[in-house]
Short mmCIF file of C-alpha atoms in Angstrom, two decimals:
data_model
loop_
_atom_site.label_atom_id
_atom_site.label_comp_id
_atom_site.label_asym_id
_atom_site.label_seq_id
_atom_site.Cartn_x
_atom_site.Cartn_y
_atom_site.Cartn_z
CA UNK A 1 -6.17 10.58 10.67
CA UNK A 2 -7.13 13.71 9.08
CA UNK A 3 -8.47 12.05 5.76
CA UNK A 4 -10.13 9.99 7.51
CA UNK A 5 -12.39 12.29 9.23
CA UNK A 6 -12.27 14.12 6.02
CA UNK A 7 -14.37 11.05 4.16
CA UNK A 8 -16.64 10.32 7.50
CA UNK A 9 -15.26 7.58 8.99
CA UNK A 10 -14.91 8.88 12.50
CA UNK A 11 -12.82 10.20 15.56
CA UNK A 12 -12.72 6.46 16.57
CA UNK A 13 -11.51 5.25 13.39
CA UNK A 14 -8.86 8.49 13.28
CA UNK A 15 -7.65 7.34 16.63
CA UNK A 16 -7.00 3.82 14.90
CA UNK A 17 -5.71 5.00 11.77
CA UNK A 18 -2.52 6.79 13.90
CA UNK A 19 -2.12 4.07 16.46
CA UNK A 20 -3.05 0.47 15.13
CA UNK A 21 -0.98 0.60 12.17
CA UNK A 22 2.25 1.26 13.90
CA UNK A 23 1.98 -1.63 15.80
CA UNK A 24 0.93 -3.94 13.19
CA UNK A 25 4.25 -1.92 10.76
CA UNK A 26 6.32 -3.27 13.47
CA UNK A 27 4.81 -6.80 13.59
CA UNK A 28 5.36 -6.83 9.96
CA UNK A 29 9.03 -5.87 9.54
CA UNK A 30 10.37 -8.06 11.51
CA UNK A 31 10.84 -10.27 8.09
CA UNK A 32 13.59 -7.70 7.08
CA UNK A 33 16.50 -9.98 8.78
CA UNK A 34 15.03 -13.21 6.47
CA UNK A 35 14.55 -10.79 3.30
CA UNK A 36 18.44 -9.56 3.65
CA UNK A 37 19.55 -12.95 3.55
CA UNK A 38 17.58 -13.95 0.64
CA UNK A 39 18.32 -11.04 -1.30
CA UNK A 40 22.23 -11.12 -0.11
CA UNK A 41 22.12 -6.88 -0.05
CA UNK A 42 21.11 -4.54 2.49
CA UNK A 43 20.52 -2.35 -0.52
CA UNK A 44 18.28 -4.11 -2.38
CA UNK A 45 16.05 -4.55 0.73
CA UNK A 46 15.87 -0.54 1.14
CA UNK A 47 15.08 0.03 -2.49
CA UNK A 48 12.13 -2.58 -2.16
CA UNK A 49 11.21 -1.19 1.06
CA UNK A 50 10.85 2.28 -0.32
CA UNK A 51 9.16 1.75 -3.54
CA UNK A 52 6.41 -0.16 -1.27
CA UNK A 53 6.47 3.05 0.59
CA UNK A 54 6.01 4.94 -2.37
CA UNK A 55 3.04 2.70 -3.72
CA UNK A 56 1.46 2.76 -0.59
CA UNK A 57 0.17 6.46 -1.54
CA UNK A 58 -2.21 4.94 -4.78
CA UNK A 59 -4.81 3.76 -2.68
CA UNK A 60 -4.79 6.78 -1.00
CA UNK A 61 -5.02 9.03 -4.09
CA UNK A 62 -7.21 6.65 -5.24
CA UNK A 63 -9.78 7.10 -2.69
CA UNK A 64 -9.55 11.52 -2.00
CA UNK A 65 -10.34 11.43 -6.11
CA UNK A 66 -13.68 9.03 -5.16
CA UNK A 67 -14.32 10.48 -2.02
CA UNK A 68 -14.36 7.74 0.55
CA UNK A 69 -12.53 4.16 1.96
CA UNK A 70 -13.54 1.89 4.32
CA UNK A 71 -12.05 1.57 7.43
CA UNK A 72 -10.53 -1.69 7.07
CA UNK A 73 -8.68 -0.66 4.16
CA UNK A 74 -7.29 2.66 5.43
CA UNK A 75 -6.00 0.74 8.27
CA UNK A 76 -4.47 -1.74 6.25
CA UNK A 77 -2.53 1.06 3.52
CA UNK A 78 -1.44 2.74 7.12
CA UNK A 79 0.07 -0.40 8.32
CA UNK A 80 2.04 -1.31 4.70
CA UNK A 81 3.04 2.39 4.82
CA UNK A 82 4.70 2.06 8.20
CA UNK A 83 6.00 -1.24 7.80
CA UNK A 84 7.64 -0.74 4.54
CA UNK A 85 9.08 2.20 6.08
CA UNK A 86 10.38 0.39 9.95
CA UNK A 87 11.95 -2.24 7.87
CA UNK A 88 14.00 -0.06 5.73
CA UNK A 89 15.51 1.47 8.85
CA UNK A 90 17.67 -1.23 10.52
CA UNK A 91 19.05 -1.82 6.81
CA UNK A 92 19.49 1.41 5.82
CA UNK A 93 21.24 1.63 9.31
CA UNK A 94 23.49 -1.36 8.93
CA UNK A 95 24.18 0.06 5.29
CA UNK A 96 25.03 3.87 5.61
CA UNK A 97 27.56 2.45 9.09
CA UNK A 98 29.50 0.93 6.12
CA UNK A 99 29.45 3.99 3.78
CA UNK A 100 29.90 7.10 6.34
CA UNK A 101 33.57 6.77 7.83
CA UNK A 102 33.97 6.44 11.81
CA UNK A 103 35.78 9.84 12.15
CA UNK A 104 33.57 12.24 10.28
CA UNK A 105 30.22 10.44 11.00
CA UNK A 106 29.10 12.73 13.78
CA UNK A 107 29.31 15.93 12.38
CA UNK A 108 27.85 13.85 9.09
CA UNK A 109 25.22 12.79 10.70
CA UNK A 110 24.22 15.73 12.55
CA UNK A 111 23.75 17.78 9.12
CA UNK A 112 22.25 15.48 7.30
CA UNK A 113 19.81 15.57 10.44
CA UNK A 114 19.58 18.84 10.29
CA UNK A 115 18.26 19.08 6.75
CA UNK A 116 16.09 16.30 7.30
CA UNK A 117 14.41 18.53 10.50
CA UNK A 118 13.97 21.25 7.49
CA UNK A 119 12.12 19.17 4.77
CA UNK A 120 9.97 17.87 7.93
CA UNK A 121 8.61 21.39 8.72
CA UNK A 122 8.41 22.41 5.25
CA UNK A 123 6.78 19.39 4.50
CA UNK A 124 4.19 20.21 7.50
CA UNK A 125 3.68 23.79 7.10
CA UNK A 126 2.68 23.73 3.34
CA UNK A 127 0.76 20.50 3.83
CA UNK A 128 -1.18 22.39 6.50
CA UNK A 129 -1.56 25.80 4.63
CA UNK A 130 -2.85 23.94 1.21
CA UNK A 131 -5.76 22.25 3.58
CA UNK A 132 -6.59 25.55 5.35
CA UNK A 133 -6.81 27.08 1.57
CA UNK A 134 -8.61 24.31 0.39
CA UNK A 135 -11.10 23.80 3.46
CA UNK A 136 -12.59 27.43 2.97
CA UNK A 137 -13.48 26.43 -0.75
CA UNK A 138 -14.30 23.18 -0.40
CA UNK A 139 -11.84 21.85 -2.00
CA UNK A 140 -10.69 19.21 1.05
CA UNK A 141 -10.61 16.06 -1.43
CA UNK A 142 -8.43 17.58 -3.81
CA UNK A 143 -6.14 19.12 -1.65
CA UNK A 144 -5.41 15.31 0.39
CA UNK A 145 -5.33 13.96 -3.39
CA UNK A 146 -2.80 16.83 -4.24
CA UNK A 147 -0.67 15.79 -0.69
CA UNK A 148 -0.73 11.88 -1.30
CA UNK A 149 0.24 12.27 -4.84
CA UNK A 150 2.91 14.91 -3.70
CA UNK A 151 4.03 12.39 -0.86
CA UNK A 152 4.38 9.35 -3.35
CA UNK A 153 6.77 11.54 -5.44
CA UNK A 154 9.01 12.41 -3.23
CA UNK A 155 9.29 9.43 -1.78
CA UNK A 156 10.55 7.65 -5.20
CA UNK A 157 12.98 10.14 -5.62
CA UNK A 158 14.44 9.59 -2.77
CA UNK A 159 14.06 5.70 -3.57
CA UNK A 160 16.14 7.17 -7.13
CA UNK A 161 18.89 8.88 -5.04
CA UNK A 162 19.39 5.34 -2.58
CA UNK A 163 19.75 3.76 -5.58
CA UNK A 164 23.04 5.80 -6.95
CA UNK A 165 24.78 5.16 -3.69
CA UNK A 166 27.10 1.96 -3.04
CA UNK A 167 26.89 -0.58 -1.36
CA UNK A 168 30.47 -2.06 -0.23
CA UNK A 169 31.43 -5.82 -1.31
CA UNK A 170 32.21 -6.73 2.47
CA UNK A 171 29.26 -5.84 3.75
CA UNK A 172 27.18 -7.97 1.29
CA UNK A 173 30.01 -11.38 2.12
CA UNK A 174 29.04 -10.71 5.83
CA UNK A 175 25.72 -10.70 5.88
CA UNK A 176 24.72 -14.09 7.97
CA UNK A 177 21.95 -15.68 10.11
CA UNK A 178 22.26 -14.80 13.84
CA UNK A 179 19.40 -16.46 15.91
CA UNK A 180 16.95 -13.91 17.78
CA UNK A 181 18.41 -15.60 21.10
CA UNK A 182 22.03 -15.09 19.85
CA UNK A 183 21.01 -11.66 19.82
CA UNK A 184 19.29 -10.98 23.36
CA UNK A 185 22.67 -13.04 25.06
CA UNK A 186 25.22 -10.54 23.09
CA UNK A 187 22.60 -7.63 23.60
CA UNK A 188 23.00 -8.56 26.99
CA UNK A 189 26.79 -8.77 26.92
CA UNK A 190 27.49 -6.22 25.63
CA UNK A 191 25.11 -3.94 27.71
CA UNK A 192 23.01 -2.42 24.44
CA UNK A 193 19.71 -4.30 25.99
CA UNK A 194 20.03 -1.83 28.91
CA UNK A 195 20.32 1.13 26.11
CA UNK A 196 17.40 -0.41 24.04
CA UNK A 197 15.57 -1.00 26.74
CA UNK A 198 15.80 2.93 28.29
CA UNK A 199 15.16 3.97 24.73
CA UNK A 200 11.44 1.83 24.85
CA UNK A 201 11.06 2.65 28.39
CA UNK A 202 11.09 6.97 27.58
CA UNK A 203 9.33 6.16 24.24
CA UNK A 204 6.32 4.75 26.35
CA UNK A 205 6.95 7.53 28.97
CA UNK A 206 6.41 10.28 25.94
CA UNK A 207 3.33 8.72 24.74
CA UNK A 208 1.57 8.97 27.90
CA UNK A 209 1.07 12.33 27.29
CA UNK A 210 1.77 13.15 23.25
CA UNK A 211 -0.95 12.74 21.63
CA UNK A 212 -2.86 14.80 23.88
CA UNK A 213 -0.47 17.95 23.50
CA UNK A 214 -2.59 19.07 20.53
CA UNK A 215 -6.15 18.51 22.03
CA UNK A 216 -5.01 20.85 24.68
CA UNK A 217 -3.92 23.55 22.55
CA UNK A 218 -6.70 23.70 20.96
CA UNK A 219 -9.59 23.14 23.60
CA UNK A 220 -7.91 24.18 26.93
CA UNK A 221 -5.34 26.86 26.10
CA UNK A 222 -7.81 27.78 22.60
CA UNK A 223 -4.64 27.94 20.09
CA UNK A 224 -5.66 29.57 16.72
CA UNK A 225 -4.09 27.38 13.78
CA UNK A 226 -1.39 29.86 13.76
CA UNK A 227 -0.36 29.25 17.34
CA UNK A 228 -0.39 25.95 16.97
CA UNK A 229 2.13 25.91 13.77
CA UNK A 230 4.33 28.05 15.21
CA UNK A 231 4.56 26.26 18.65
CA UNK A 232 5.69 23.23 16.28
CA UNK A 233 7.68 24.91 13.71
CA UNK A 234 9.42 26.35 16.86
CA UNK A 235 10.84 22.99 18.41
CA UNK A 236 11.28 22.04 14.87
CA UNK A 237 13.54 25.02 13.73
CA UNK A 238 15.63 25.14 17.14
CA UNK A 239 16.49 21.41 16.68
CA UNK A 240 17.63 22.02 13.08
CA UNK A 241 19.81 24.80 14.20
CA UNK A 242 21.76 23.13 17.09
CA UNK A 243 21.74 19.89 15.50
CA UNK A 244 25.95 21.43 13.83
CA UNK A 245 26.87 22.44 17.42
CA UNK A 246 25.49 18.87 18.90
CA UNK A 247 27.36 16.86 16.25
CA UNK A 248 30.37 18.79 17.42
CA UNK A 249 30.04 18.00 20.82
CA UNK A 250 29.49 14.47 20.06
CA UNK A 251 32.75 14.53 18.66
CA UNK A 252 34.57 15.87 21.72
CA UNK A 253 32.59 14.14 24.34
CA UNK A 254 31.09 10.89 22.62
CA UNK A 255 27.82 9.79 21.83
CA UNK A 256 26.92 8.54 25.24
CA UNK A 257 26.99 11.68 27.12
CA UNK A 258 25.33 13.38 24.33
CA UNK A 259 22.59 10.99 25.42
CA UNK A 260 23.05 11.81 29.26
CA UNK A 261 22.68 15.64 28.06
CA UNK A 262 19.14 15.00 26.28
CA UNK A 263 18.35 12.24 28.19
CA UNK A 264 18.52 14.76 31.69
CA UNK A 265 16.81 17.74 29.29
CA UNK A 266 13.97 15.95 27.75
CA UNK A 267 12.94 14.99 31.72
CA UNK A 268 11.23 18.08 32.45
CA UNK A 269 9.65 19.03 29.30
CA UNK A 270 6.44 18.01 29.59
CA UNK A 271 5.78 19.17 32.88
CA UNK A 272 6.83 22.70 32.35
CA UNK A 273 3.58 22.91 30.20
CA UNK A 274 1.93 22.67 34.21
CA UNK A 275 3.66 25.89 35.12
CA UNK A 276 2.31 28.71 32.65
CA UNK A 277 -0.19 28.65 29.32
CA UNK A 278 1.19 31.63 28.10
CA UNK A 279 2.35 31.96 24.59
CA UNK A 280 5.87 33.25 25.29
CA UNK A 281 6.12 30.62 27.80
CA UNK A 282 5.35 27.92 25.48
CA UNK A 283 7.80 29.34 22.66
CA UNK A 284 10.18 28.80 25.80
CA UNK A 285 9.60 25.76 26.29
CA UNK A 286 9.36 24.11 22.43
CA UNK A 287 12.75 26.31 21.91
CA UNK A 288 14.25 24.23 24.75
CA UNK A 289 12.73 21.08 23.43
CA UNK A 290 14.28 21.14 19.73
CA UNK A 291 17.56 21.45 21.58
CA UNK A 292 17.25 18.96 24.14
CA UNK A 293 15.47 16.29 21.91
CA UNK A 294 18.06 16.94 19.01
CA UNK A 295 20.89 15.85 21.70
CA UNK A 296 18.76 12.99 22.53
CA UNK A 297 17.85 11.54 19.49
CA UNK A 298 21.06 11.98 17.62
CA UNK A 299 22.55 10.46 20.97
CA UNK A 300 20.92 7.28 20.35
CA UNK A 301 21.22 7.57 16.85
CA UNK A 302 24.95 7.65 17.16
CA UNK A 303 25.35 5.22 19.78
CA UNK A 304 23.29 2.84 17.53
CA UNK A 305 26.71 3.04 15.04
CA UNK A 306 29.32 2.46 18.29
CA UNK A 307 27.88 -0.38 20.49
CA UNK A 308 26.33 -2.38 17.42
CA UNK A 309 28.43 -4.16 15.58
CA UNK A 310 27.26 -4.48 11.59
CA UNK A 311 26.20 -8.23 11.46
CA UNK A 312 24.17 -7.96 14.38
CA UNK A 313 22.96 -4.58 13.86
CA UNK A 314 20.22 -5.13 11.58
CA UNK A 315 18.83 -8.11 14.10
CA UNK A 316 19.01 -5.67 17.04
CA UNK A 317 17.38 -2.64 15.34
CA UNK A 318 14.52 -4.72 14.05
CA UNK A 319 14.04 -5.86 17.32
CA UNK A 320 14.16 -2.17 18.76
CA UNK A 321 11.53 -1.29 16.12
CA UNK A 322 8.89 -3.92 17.54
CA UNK A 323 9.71 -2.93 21.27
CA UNK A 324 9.69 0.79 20.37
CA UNK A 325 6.23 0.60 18.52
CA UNK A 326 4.69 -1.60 20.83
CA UNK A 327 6.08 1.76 24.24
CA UNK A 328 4.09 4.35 21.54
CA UNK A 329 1.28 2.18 21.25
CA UNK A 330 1.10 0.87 24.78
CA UNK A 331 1.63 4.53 26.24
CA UNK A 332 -0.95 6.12 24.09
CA UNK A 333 -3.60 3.92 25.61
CA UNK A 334 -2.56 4.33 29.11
CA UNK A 335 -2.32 7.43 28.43
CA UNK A 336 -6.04 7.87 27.01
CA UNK A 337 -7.04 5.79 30.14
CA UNK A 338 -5.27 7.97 32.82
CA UNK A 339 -6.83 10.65 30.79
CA UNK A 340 -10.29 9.34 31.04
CA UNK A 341 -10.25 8.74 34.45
CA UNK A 342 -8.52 11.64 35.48
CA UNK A 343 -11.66 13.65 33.43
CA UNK A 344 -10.89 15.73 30.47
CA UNK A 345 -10.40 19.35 32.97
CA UNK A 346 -7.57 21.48 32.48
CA UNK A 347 -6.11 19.35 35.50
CA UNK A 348 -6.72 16.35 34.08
CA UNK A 349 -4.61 16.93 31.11
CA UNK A 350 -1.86 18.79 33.61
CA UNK A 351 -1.21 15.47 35.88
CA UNK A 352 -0.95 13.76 33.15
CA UNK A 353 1.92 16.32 31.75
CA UNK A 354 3.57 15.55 35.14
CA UNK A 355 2.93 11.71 35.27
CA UNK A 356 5.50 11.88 31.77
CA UNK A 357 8.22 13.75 33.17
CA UNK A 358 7.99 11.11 36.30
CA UNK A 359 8.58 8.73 33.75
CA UNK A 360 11.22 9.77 31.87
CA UNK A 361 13.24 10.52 34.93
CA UNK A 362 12.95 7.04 36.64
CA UNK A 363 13.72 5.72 32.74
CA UNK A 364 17.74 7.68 33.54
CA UNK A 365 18.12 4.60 36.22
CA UNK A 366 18.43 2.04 33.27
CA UNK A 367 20.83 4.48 31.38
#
């Protein structure tokens, strides 16, 4: 969204460029259960997956060196770049459940989360500093040229490091055709609908109110850039800290009431932004968030690995993908709609804070 207000295409087109594409990424992977078969690996599927990733980013370099892109095709990289990227998941899921034994996955899990939550801010912070450098000598173009090119890297050496690891014999002999309505009636069975479906029900709930978090800062509570990093880096660095101490208690307790534990914390996140726009407040508040969305997410993340079993796994997870980018995408508009109606005022903005945490409380009943 930022380059493409940096080449004058438009808040409108911006406002595309980080919603549209998701939805159409998780239109587009849902071929990864047909490509698995065809290939007979989980592996190879990831591999391809990420070096599409990874090639996605030459258009993009392609057009910060000339200095502009149309629409239409910055739309279109966006939506190979998340597709390529939602379809690796549910393999890449089905794949590292067969590498990472049952007893230490937890604690596995929660570090390599962890470092993950690292590389993310680091990856943000120096992204933003190199555009606030470049901005004040006009050097914007080569600075997003510098990032993309920088982005592509990384992401084929990580495509060089999948591609060391094994994949197990077994899991390649059971790799079979499961119909999608095979999958709902087990799904249902089983009860992981009800989990998939809470999971796209507090995604949606989120999104009523995300995107406009950083409007807010900015216009309403008048952030400098240095607030506003350190707000994020906050919830980022809190999360990456607990994340040891959650794996652990995942461990003792199980995945599921790890879940219950975020699940309950994440409720009244958003609306705590109603009570105070003070800065230590907000540090407060972002501190709390890292640790109550690390419990949640690596919750999930482990139940995902217990109540899935690794045939159908790939199926359900590709399914989750489509249902979980259609909640963002769904919830952003609403969102923007509530928004508009409600007018753009500090209260405005507030309500719609609340309206979230409503959500994600009455989303606990299908938990």
């Amino acid at each position: 969204p930022a380059f493409a207000l940096a080449v004058g295409l438009g808040e409108i087109t911006a406002g595309l460029v980080a919603s549209v594409p998701l939805l159409a990424g998780g239109l587009m992977q849902t071929i990864s259960p047909f490509a698995i078969r065809r290939l007979a690996s989980y592996k190879q599927w990831v591999l391809i997956c990420a070096f599409v990733q990874a090639a996605s980013f030459i258009p993009m370099i392609i057009a910060a060196a000339r200095g502009r892109v149309s629409a239409t095709g910055i739309l279109i990289v966006a939506a190979v770049y998340w597709a390529s990227g939602l379809a690796a998941g549910p393999a890449w899921n089905t794949w590292m459940g067969a590498l990472v034994p049952r007893g230490v996955r937890a604690r596995f899990f929660a570090h390599r989360t962890r470092a993950s939550q690292f590389a993310v801010l680091a990856g943000f912070v120096a992204g933003g500093c190199l555009l606030q450098w470049a901005d004040g000598y006009g050097a914007a173009r080569l600075a997003f040229l510098s990032l993309f090119l920088a982005a592509g890297v990384c992401r084929l050496l990580s495509l060089c490091l999948l591609a060391v690891q094994r994949e197990p014999a077994p899991l390649r002999e059971n790799i079979q055709r499961i119909p999608t309505r095979e999958i709902l009636l087990r799904m249902r069975e089983t009860g992981v609908r009800r989990l998939l479906l809470y999971l796209i029900v507090v995604q949606g709930s989120v999104q009523l109110a995300g995107p406009f978090f950083t409007p807010f800062m900015f216009e309403k509570l008048r952030l400098s850039y240095g607030g506003y990093v350190a707000l994020i880096a906050t919830a980022f660095m809190t999360k990456a800290a607990v994340l040891p101490a959650l794996g652990s208690v995942a461990h003792r307790l199980g995945a599921l009431r790890l879940l219950w534990l975020g699940g309950i914390g994440i409720v009244p996140l958003s609306a705590m932004w109603i009570l105070s726009g003070h800065f230590g407040w907000l540090l407060f508040v972002q501190a709390l968030a890292g640790v109550t969305w690390g419990a949640y997410e690596l919750g999930f993340f482990l139940l995902f690995f217990d109540s899935i079993p690794n045939d159908e796994r790939t199926g359900v997870l590709t399914l989750y993908n489509l249902g979980n980018t259609a909640a963002w995408v769904l919830g952003s508009a609403i969102g923007g709609l509530l928004l508009y109606s409600l007018g753009t005022d500090r209260f405005g903005y507030l309500l719609l804070f609340g309206i979230s945490s409503i959500g994600r409380c009455l989303a606990l009943l299908l938990l």
